[in-house]
Amino acid sequence: MNGPAGPASVAALERRVAELEAGMEEHDELAFTLTHDLRAPLRAIAGYTQLITQEEGGKLSEEGQRWLEAVGAGASRMVRLVDGLARFSRLARADFACAPVDMYRLASEAADALERSGTAGRAAIDVAPLPPVMGDPDRLREVWDELLANAVKFSATVETPRVRVAIQKGESGPIFTIEDNGAGFDMKHAGRLFGMFQRLHHPADFDGTGVGLAIARRIVLRHGGSIRAEANPGAGARFSFEIPARSGGVAQERP
């Protein structure tokens, strides 16, 4: 008779893992196909709506113009959602590099890009000295882009918005933190925070697609790391992610 850790149990576990991996592969394949098939018609709707507005908008009644604007806004939002889903699904297929990564440079460049584009608004972004890690520099730059953009967006409504990037020592590697003094959120909803298309605030208050944090999470997990968030409503939020020290390649498992 096999015990709890006997050959039969191991074989059953391996079968279950294989089933889960196959299911996730099918999910990512479906997402990739859907985004490919949806992108062109959605862009056409958005483009033709804009053209009609420019060329024929003056002939429409005020109500007709409002309807057309609603169609254009909806199509543009769907394009952003599909583009975000495409980015997310590609991460499951992508090979990740494993090289020394200057995290201070990546965080500083991401902060500079937000300031140059005007996205940072009035927010002061302070980046403390950060240690290097082993990983994929392009993918980790995406993590900084998404987390800093998120911090800037949700601190835009306070009088003196501040975003600070710092470092803590973790058990398996450095823990990078991004802290803001913005809107925050109720921790009872924290489990939804990193899900695709999940939003904790009303779209009228903060624009967005609910994709960026899911992308950041998938990249961190592909590096074998972890990511979490802490916050209080109206008292800002603190995002932390850890990239473990490693001597081998970047983890390739799907999250």
PDB file of C-alpha atoms in Angstrom:
ATOM      1  CA  MET A   1       0.000   0.000   0.000  1.00  0.00           C
ATOM      2  CA  ASN A   2       1.353   3.391  -0.940  1.00  0.00           C
ATOM      3  CA  GLY A   3       1.685   6.041   1.765  1.00  0.00           C
ATOM      4  CA  PRO A   4       0.868   9.725   1.281  1.00  0.00           C
ATOM      5  CA  ALA A   5       4.221  10.308  -0.403  1.00  0.00           C
ATOM      6  CA  GLY A   6       4.349   6.997  -2.270  1.00  0.00           C
ATOM      7  CA  PRO A   7       4.720   6.448  -6.043  1.00  0.00           C
ATOM      8  CA  ALA A   8       0.966   6.584  -6.658  1.00  0.00           C
ATOM      9  CA  SER A   9       0.670   9.953  -4.917  1.00  0.00           C
ATOM     10  CA  VAL A  10       3.632  11.356  -6.824  1.00  0.00           C
ATOM     11  CA  ALA A  11       2.218  10.118 -10.128  1.00  0.00           C
ATOM     12  CA  ALA A  12      -1.178  11.645  -9.340  1.00  0.00           C
ATOM     13  CA  LEU A  13       0.452  14.956  -8.474  1.00  0.00           C
ATOM     14  CA  GLU A  14       2.470  14.930 -11.696  1.00  0.00           C
ATOM     15  CA  ARG A  15      -0.692  14.240 -13.716  1.00  0.00           C
ATOM     16  CA  ARG A  16      -2.478  17.103 -11.979  1.00  0.00           C
ATOM     17  CA  VAL A  17       0.411  19.482 -12.660  1.00  0.00           C
ATOM     18  CA  ALA A  18       0.434  18.424 -16.320  1.00  0.00           C
ATOM     19  CA  GLU A  19      -3.332  19.026 -16.552  1.00  0.00           C
ATOM     20  CA  LEU A  20      -2.994  22.489 -15.020  1.00  0.00           C
ATOM     21  CA  GLU A  21      -0.118  23.397 -17.345  1.00  0.00           C
ATOM     22  CA  ALA A  22      -2.121  22.211 -20.372  1.00  0.00           C
ATOM     23  CA  GLY A  23      -5.127  24.240 -19.250  1.00  0.00           C
ATOM     24  CA  MET A  24      -3.031  27.365 -18.774  1.00  0.00           C
ATOM     25  CA  GLU A  25      -1.426  26.878 -22.185  1.00  0.00           C
ATOM     26  CA  GLU A  26      -4.866  26.613 -23.798  1.00  0.00           C
ATOM     27  CA  HIS A  27      -5.979  29.741 -21.913  1.00  0.00           C
ATOM     28  CA  ASP A  28      -2.976  31.732 -23.139  1.00  0.00           C
ATOM     29  CA  GLU A  29      -3.429  30.427 -26.698  1.00  0.00           C
ATOM     30  CA  LEU A  30      -7.088  31.500 -26.672  1.00  0.00           C
ATOM     31  CA  ALA A  31      -6.189  34.938 -25.293  1.00  0.00           C
ATOM     32  CA  PHE A  32      -3.519  35.384 -27.961  1.00  0.00           C
ATOM     33  CA  THR A  33      -5.928  34.387 -30.748  1.00  0.00           C
ATOM     34  CA  LEU A  34      -8.726  36.625 -29.468  1.00  0.00           C
ATOM     35  CA  THR A  35      -6.507  39.668 -29.182  1.00  0.00           C
ATOM     36  CA  HIS A  36      -5.150  39.106 -32.690  1.00  0.00           C
ATOM     37  CA  ASP A  37      -8.642  38.758 -34.181  1.00  0.00           C
ATOM     38  CA  LEU A  38     -10.203  41.639 -32.248  1.00  0.00           C
ATOM     39  CA  ARG A  39      -7.516  44.272 -32.651  1.00  0.00           C
ATOM     40  CA  ALA A  40      -8.082  45.095 -36.348  1.00  0.00           C
ATOM     41  CA  PRO A  41     -11.888  45.585 -36.275  1.00  0.00           C
ATOM     42  CA  LEU A  42     -11.697  47.601 -33.061  1.00  0.00           C
ATOM     43  CA  ARG A  43      -9.051  49.895 -34.496  1.00  0.00           C
ATOM     44  CA  ALA A  44     -11.200  50.289 -37.611  1.00  0.00           C
ATOM     45  CA  ILE A  45     -14.221  51.310 -35.514  1.00  0.00           C
ATOM     46  CA  ALA A  46     -12.138  53.818 -33.558  1.00  0.00           C
ATOM     47  CA  GLY A  47     -10.539  55.187 -36.733  1.00  0.00           C
ATOM     48  CA  TYR A  48     -13.748  55.556 -38.726  1.00  0.00           C
ATOM     49  CA  THR A  49     -15.509  57.131 -35.753  1.00  0.00           C
ATOM     50  CA  GLN A  50     -12.776  59.743 -35.526  1.00  0.00           C
ATOM     51  CA  LEU A  51     -12.968  60.343 -39.288  1.00  0.00           C
ATOM     52  CA  ILE A  52     -16.753  60.797 -39.188  1.00  0.00           C
ATOM     53  CA  THR A  53     -16.386  63.216 -36.278  1.00  0.00           C
ATOM     54  CA  GLN A  54     -13.845  65.302 -38.200  1.00  0.00           C
ATOM     55  CA  GLU A  55     -15.533  65.239 -41.611  1.00  0.00           C
ATOM     56  CA  GLU A  56     -19.249  64.986 -40.853  1.00  0.00           C
ATOM     57  CA  GLY A  57     -19.568  65.889 -37.176  1.00  0.00           C
ATOM     58  CA  GLY A  58     -20.947  69.352 -37.913  1.00  0.00           C
ATOM     59  CA  LYS A  59     -23.948  67.846 -39.708  1.00  0.00           C
ATOM     60  CA  LEU A  60     -25.047  65.840 -36.673  1.00  0.00           C
ATOM     61  CA  SER A  61     -27.373  66.999 -33.941  1.00  0.00           C
ATOM     62  CA  GLU A  62     -25.949  67.488 -30.451  1.00  0.00           C
ATOM     63  CA  GLU A  63     -27.433  64.158 -29.452  1.00  0.00           C
ATOM     64  CA  GLY A  64     -25.909  62.472 -32.510  1.00  0.00           C
ATOM     65  CA  GLN A  65     -22.522  63.949 -31.691  1.00  0.00           C
ATOM     66  CA  ARG A  66     -22.778  62.597 -28.136  1.00  0.00           C
ATOM     67  CA  TRP A  67     -23.632  59.147 -29.448  1.00  0.00           C
ATOM     68  CA  LEU A  68     -20.704  59.234 -31.842  1.00  0.00           C
ATOM     69  CA  GLU A  69     -18.359  60.357 -29.077  1.00  0.00           C
ATOM     70  CA  ALA A  70     -19.596  57.488 -26.911  1.00  0.00           C
ATOM     71  CA  VAL A  71     -18.932  54.983 -29.700  1.00  0.00           C
ATOM     72  CA  GLY A  72     -15.436  56.373 -30.263  1.00  0.00           C
ATOM     73  CA  ALA A  73     -14.594  56.390 -26.560  1.00  0.00           C
ATOM     74  CA  GLY A  74     -15.866  52.839 -26.148  1.00  0.00           C
ATOM     75  CA  ALA A  75     -13.906  51.580 -29.147  1.00  0.00           C
ATOM     76  CA  SER A  76     -10.717  53.296 -27.975  1.00  0.00           C
ATOM     77  CA  ARG A  77     -11.098  51.770 -24.530  1.00  0.00           C
ATOM     78  CA  MET A  78     -11.610  48.311 -26.025  1.00  0.00           C
ATOM     79  CA  VAL A  79      -8.455  48.754 -28.119  1.00  0.00           C
ATOM     80  CA  ARG A  80      -6.512  49.521 -24.932  1.00  0.00           C
ATOM     81  CA  LEU A  81      -8.009  46.485 -23.196  1.00  0.00           C
ATOM     82  CA  VAL A  82      -7.155  44.182 -26.102  1.00  0.00           C
ATOM     83  CA  ASP A  83      -3.629  45.581 -26.336  1.00  0.00           C
ATOM     84  CA  GLY A  84      -3.196  44.975 -22.609  1.00  0.00           C
ATOM     85  CA  LEU A  85      -4.470  41.415 -22.882  1.00  0.00           C
ATOM     86  CA  ALA A  86      -2.089  40.818 -25.793  1.00  0.00           C
ATOM     87  CA  ARG A  87       0.860  42.032 -23.701  1.00  0.00           C
ATOM     88  CA  PHE A  88      -0.216  39.815 -20.819  1.00  0.00           C
ATOM     89  CA  SER A  89      -0.630  36.672 -22.940  1.00  0.00           C
ATOM     90  CA  ARG A  90       2.709  37.195 -24.724  1.00  0.00           C
ATOM     91  CA  LEU A  91       4.505  37.098 -21.375  1.00  0.00           C
ATOM     92  CA  ALA A  92       3.509  33.452 -20.954  1.00  0.00           C
ATOM     93  CA  ARG A  93       5.216  32.561 -24.246  1.00  0.00           C
ATOM     94  CA  ALA A  94       8.244  34.815 -24.031  1.00  0.00           C
ATOM     95  CA  ASP A  95      11.760  33.683 -23.219  1.00  0.00           C
ATOM     96  CA  PHE A  96      13.245  35.742 -20.407  1.00  0.00           C
ATOM     97  CA  ALA A  97      16.884  36.768 -20.425  1.00  0.00           C
ATOM     98  CA  CYS A  98      19.085  36.314 -17.374  1.00  0.00           C
ATOM     99  CA  ALA A  99      21.664  39.076 -17.026  1.00  0.00           C
ATOM    100  CA  PRO A 100      22.841  41.594 -14.431  1.00  0.00           C
ATOM    101  CA  VAL A 101      20.202  44.331 -14.141  1.00  0.00           C
ATOM    102  CA  ASP A 102      20.860  47.833 -12.822  1.00  0.00           C
ATOM    103  CA  MET A 103      17.598  48.390 -10.958  1.00  0.00           C
ATOM    104  CA  TYR A 104      18.473  51.958  -9.974  1.00  0.00           C
ATOM    105  CA  ARG A 105      18.947  52.884 -13.638  1.00  0.00           C
ATOM    106  CA  LEU A 106      15.685  51.198 -14.670  1.00  0.00           C
ATOM    107  CA  ALA A 107      13.656  52.868 -11.918  1.00  0.00           C
ATOM    108  CA  SER A 108      15.233  56.258 -12.631  1.00  0.00           C
ATOM    109  CA  GLU A 109      14.585  55.953 -16.368  1.00  0.00           C
ATOM    110  CA  ALA A 110      10.963  54.978 -15.747  1.00  0.00           C
ATOM    111  CA  ALA A 111      10.529  57.983 -13.432  1.00  0.00           C
ATOM    112  CA  ASP A 112      12.179  60.320 -15.963  1.00  0.00           C
ATOM    113  CA  ALA A 113       9.908  59.019 -18.735  1.00  0.00           C
ATOM    114  CA  LEU A 114       6.809  59.778 -16.661  1.00  0.00           C
ATOM    115  CA  GLU A 115       8.058  63.285 -15.928  1.00  0.00           C
ATOM    116  CA  ARG A 116       9.018  64.029 -19.554  1.00  0.00           C
ATOM    117  CA  SER A 117       5.656  62.845 -20.863  1.00  0.00           C
ATOM    118  CA  GLY A 118       3.779  64.927 -18.314  1.00  0.00           C
ATOM    119  CA  THR A 119       2.162  61.794 -16.885  1.00  0.00           C
ATOM    120  CA  ALA A 120       3.801  62.394 -13.519  1.00  0.00           C
ATOM    121  CA  GLY A 121       1.936  65.685 -13.190  1.00  0.00           C
ATOM    122  CA  ARG A 122       2.822  67.373  -9.901  1.00  0.00           C
ATOM    123  CA  ALA A 123       4.172  64.192  -8.319  1.00  0.00           C
ATOM    124  CA  ALA A 124       7.715  64.246  -6.982  1.00  0.00           C
ATOM    125  CA  ILE A 125       9.342  60.856  -7.623  1.00  0.00           C
ATOM    126  CA  ASP A 126      12.308  60.044  -5.389  1.00  0.00           C
ATOM    127  CA  VAL A 127      14.428  57.011  -6.295  1.00  0.00           C
ATOM    128  CA  ALA A 128      16.840  55.818  -3.609  1.00  0.00           C
ATOM    129  CA  PRO A 129      19.993  53.840  -4.510  1.00  0.00           C
ATOM    130  CA  LEU A 130      18.991  50.287  -5.453  1.00  0.00           C
ATOM    131  CA  PRO A 131      21.037  47.080  -5.721  1.00  0.00           C
ATOM    132  CA  PRO A 132      21.332  45.109  -8.972  1.00  0.00           C
ATOM    133  CA  VAL A 133      19.585  41.791  -9.588  1.00  0.00           C
ATOM    134  CA  MET A 134      19.799  38.980 -12.119  1.00  0.00           C
ATOM    135  CA  GLY A 135      16.925  38.966 -14.572  1.00  0.00           C
ATOM    136  CA  ASP A 136      15.528  40.256 -17.841  1.00  0.00           C
ATOM    137  CA  PRO A 137      16.228  44.012 -18.038  1.00  0.00           C
ATOM    138  CA  ASP A 138      13.500  44.776 -20.577  1.00  0.00           C
ATOM    139  CA  ARG A 139      10.826  42.934 -18.603  1.00  0.00           C
ATOM    140  CA  LEU A 140      11.903  44.438 -15.286  1.00  0.00           C
ATOM    141  CA  ARG A 141      11.725  47.886 -16.874  1.00  0.00           C
ATOM    142  CA  GLU A 142       8.069  47.088 -17.596  1.00  0.00           C
ATOM    143  CA  VAL A 143       7.555  46.353 -13.894  1.00  0.00           C
ATOM    144  CA  TRP A 144       8.966  49.758 -12.951  1.00  0.00           C
ATOM    145  CA  ASP A 145       6.896  51.454 -15.662  1.00  0.00           C
ATOM    146  CA  GLU A 146       3.659  49.901 -14.430  1.00  0.00           C
ATOM    147  CA  LEU A 147       4.225  50.339 -10.690  1.00  0.00           C
ATOM    148  CA  LEU A 148       5.425  53.940 -10.940  1.00  0.00           C
ATOM    149  CA  ALA A 149       2.611  54.880 -13.332  1.00  0.00           C
ATOM    150  CA  ASN A 150       0.145  53.327 -10.896  1.00  0.00           C
ATOM    151  CA  ALA A 151       1.599  55.277  -7.954  1.00  0.00           C
ATOM    152  CA  VAL A 152       1.557  58.552  -9.888  1.00  0.00           C
ATOM    153  CA  LYS A 153      -2.019  58.048 -11.066  1.00  0.00           C
ATOM    154  CA  PHE A 154      -3.472  57.332  -7.650  1.00  0.00           C
ATOM    155  CA  SER A 155      -1.598  60.152  -5.926  1.00  0.00           C
ATOM    156  CA  ALA A 156      -2.630  62.796  -8.475  1.00  0.00           C
ATOM    157  CA  THR A 157      -5.620  63.947  -6.434  1.00  0.00           C
ATOM    158  CA  VAL A 158      -3.694  64.952  -3.293  1.00  0.00           C
ATOM    159  CA  GLU A 159      -2.292  68.433  -2.788  1.00  0.00           C
ATOM    160  CA  THR A 160       1.376  67.413  -2.694  1.00  0.00           C
ATOM    161  CA  PRO A 161       1.728  64.024  -4.408  1.00  0.00           C
ATOM    162  CA  ARG A 162       4.851  62.071  -3.527  1.00  0.00           C
ATOM    163  CA  VAL A 163       6.226  58.750  -4.749  1.00  0.00           C
ATOM    164  CA  ARG A 164       9.258  57.131  -3.162  1.00  0.00           C
ATOM    165  CA  VAL A 165      11.234  54.124  -4.378  1.00  0.00           C
ATOM    166  CA  ALA A 166      13.332  52.389  -1.731  1.00  0.00           C
ATOM    167  CA  ILE A 167      14.858  49.049  -0.761  1.00  0.00           C
ATOM    168  CA  GLN A 168      14.540  46.583   2.080  1.00  0.00           C
ATOM    169  CA  LYS A 169      16.455  43.430   2.858  1.00  0.00           C
ATOM    170  CA  GLY A 170      14.479  40.246   2.218  1.00  0.00           C
ATOM    171  CA  GLU A 171      15.112  36.604   3.057  1.00  0.00           C
ATOM    172  CA  SER A 172      15.965  35.563  -0.504  1.00  0.00           C
ATOM    173  CA  GLY A 173      16.921  38.889  -2.071  1.00  0.00           C
ATOM    174  CA  PRO A 174      16.293  42.627  -2.037  1.00  0.00           C
ATOM    175  CA  ILE A 175      12.725  43.884  -1.668  1.00  0.00           C
ATOM    176  CA  PHE A 176      11.955  46.907  -3.833  1.00  0.00           C
ATOM    177  CA  THR A 177       9.221  49.230  -2.556  1.00  0.00           C
ATOM    178  CA  ILE A 178       7.151  51.915  -4.270  1.00  0.00           C
ATOM    179  CA  GLU A 179       5.223  54.064  -1.823  1.00  0.00           C
ATOM    180  CA  ASP A 180       2.792  56.908  -2.548  1.00  0.00           C
ATOM    181  CA  ASN A 181       0.583  59.212  -0.496  1.00  0.00           C
ATOM    182  CA  GLY A 182      -2.448  58.907  -2.744  1.00  0.00           C
ATOM    183  CA  ALA A 183      -5.914  57.372  -2.702  1.00  0.00           C
ATOM    184  CA  GLY A 184      -4.931  54.004  -1.259  1.00  0.00           C
ATOM    185  CA  PHE A 185      -7.499  51.196  -1.098  1.00  0.00           C
ATOM    186  CA  ASP A 186      -9.323  48.947   1.334  1.00  0.00           C
ATOM    187  CA  MET A 187      -7.219  45.873   2.132  1.00  0.00           C
ATOM    188  CA  LYS A 188     -10.313  43.653   2.026  1.00  0.00           C
ATOM    189  CA  HIS A 189     -10.102  44.011  -1.770  1.00  0.00           C
ATOM    190  CA  ALA A 190      -6.348  43.337  -1.957  1.00  0.00           C
ATOM    191  CA  GLY A 191      -6.887  39.840  -3.367  1.00  0.00           C
ATOM    192  CA  ARG A 192      -8.337  41.327  -6.561  1.00  0.00           C
ATOM    193  CA  LEU A 193      -5.633  43.910  -7.049  1.00  0.00           C
ATOM    194  CA  PHE A 194      -3.329  41.969  -9.379  1.00  0.00           C
ATOM    195  CA  GLY A 195      -6.062  40.259 -11.413  1.00  0.00           C
ATOM    196  CA  MET A 196      -6.658  41.046 -15.077  1.00  0.00           C
ATOM    197  CA  PHE A 197      -9.145  43.895 -15.641  1.00  0.00           C
ATOM    198  CA  GLN A 198      -9.629  44.298 -11.885  1.00  0.00           C
ATOM    199  CA  ARG A 199     -10.190  47.837 -10.649  1.00  0.00           C
ATOM    200  CA  LEU A 200     -10.789  48.967  -7.083  1.00  0.00           C
ATOM    201  CA  HIS A 201     -11.797  52.548  -7.934  1.00  0.00           C
ATOM    202  CA  HIS A 202     -14.544  53.936 -10.140  1.00  0.00           C
ATOM    203  CA  PRO A 203     -13.415  54.623 -13.747  1.00  0.00           C
ATOM    204  CA  ALA A 204     -14.752  58.177 -13.447  1.00  0.00           C
ATOM    205  CA  ASP A 205     -12.251  58.824 -10.651  1.00  0.00           C
ATOM    206  CA  PHE A 206      -9.181  57.125 -12.126  1.00  0.00           C
ATOM    207  CA  ASP A 207      -8.783  56.126 -15.761  1.00  0.00           C
ATOM    208  CA  GLY A 208      -7.173  52.831 -16.675  1.00  0.00           C
ATOM    209  CA  THR A 209      -7.708  49.318 -17.989  1.00  0.00           C
ATOM    210  CA  GLY A 210      -6.875  47.179 -14.960  1.00  0.00           C
ATOM    211  CA  VAL A 211      -4.065  45.437 -16.838  1.00  0.00           C
ATOM    212  CA  GLY A 212      -0.827  47.056 -15.644  1.00  0.00           C
ATOM    213  CA  LEU A 213      -0.602  45.447 -12.206  1.00  0.00           C
ATOM    214  CA  ALA A 214      -1.436  42.020 -13.657  1.00  0.00           C
ATOM    215  CA  ILE A 215       1.434  42.428 -16.127  1.00  0.00           C
ATOM    216  CA  ALA A 216       3.819  43.504 -13.357  1.00  0.00           C
ATOM    217  CA  ARG A 217       2.819  40.483 -11.286  1.00  0.00           C
ATOM    218  CA  ARG A 218       3.316  38.007 -14.119  1.00  0.00           C
ATOM    219  CA  ILE A 219       6.797  39.373 -14.863  1.00  0.00           C
ATOM    220  CA  VAL A 220       7.824  39.213 -11.206  1.00  0.00           C
ATOM    221  CA  LEU A 221       6.498  35.657 -10.880  1.00  0.00           C
ATOM    222  CA  ARG A 222       8.324  34.614 -14.046  1.00  0.00           C
ATOM    223  CA  HIS A 223      11.493  35.734 -12.260  1.00  0.00           C
ATOM    224  CA  GLY A 224      10.638  33.462  -9.343  1.00  0.00           C
ATOM    225  CA  GLY A 225       9.779  36.467  -7.196  1.00  0.00           C
ATOM    226  CA  SER A 226       6.773  37.768  -5.303  1.00  0.00           C
ATOM    227  CA  ILE A 227       4.760  40.979  -5.240  1.00  0.00           C
ATOM    228  CA  ARG A 228       2.282  42.416  -2.759  1.00  0.00           C
ATOM    229  CA  ALA A 229       0.566  45.644  -1.771  1.00  0.00           C
ATOM    230  CA  GLU A 230      -0.494  47.334   1.453  1.00  0.00           C
ATOM    231  CA  ALA A 231      -2.717  50.392   1.801  1.00  0.00           C
ATOM    232  CA  ASN A 232      -5.334  52.315   3.710  1.00  0.00           C
ATOM    233  CA  PRO A 233      -8.146  54.291   2.051  1.00  0.00           C
ATOM    234  CA  GLY A 234      -7.048  57.882   1.603  1.00  0.00           C
ATOM    235  CA  ALA A 235      -3.628  57.214   3.123  1.00  0.00           C
ATOM    236  CA  GLY A 236      -1.577  55.980   0.174  1.00  0.00           C
ATOM    237  CA  ALA A 237      -0.311  52.576  -0.899  1.00  0.00           C
ATOM    238  CA  ARG A 238       2.912  50.631  -0.747  1.00  0.00           C
ATOM    239  CA  PHE A 239       3.816  48.060  -3.389  1.00  0.00           C
ATOM    240  CA  SER A 240       6.694  45.666  -2.754  1.00  0.00           C
ATOM    241  CA  PHE A 241       8.307  43.099  -5.009  1.00  0.00           C
ATOM    242  CA  GLU A 242      11.197  40.726  -4.504  1.00  0.00           C
ATOM    243  CA  ILE A 243      13.534  39.250  -7.107  1.00  0.00           C
ATOM    244  CA  PRO A 244      15.426  36.356  -5.499  1.00  0.00           C
ATOM    245  CA  ALA A 245      19.176  36.007  -5.894  1.00  0.00           C
ATOM    246  CA  ARG A 246      19.952  33.209  -8.353  1.00  0.00           C
ATOM    247  CA  SER A 247      22.892  31.686 -10.142  1.00  0.00           C
ATOM    248  CA  GLY A 248      20.870  30.012 -12.887  1.00  0.00           C
ATOM    249  CA  GLY A 249      18.450  31.250 -15.523  1.00  0.00           C
ATOM    250  CA  VAL A 250      15.228  33.125 -15.013  1.00  0.00           C
ATOM    251  CA  ALA A 251      12.274  30.923 -14.145  1.00  0.00           C
ATOM    252  CA  GLN A 252      10.164  30.016 -17.159  1.00  0.00           C
ATOM    253  CA  GLU A 253       7.088  28.612 -15.410  1.00  0.00           C
ATOM    254  CA  ARG A 254       3.800  30.302 -16.072  1.00  0.00           C
ATOM    255  CA  PRO A 255       2.225  31.907 -12.994  1.00  0.00           C
TER     256      PRO A 255
END
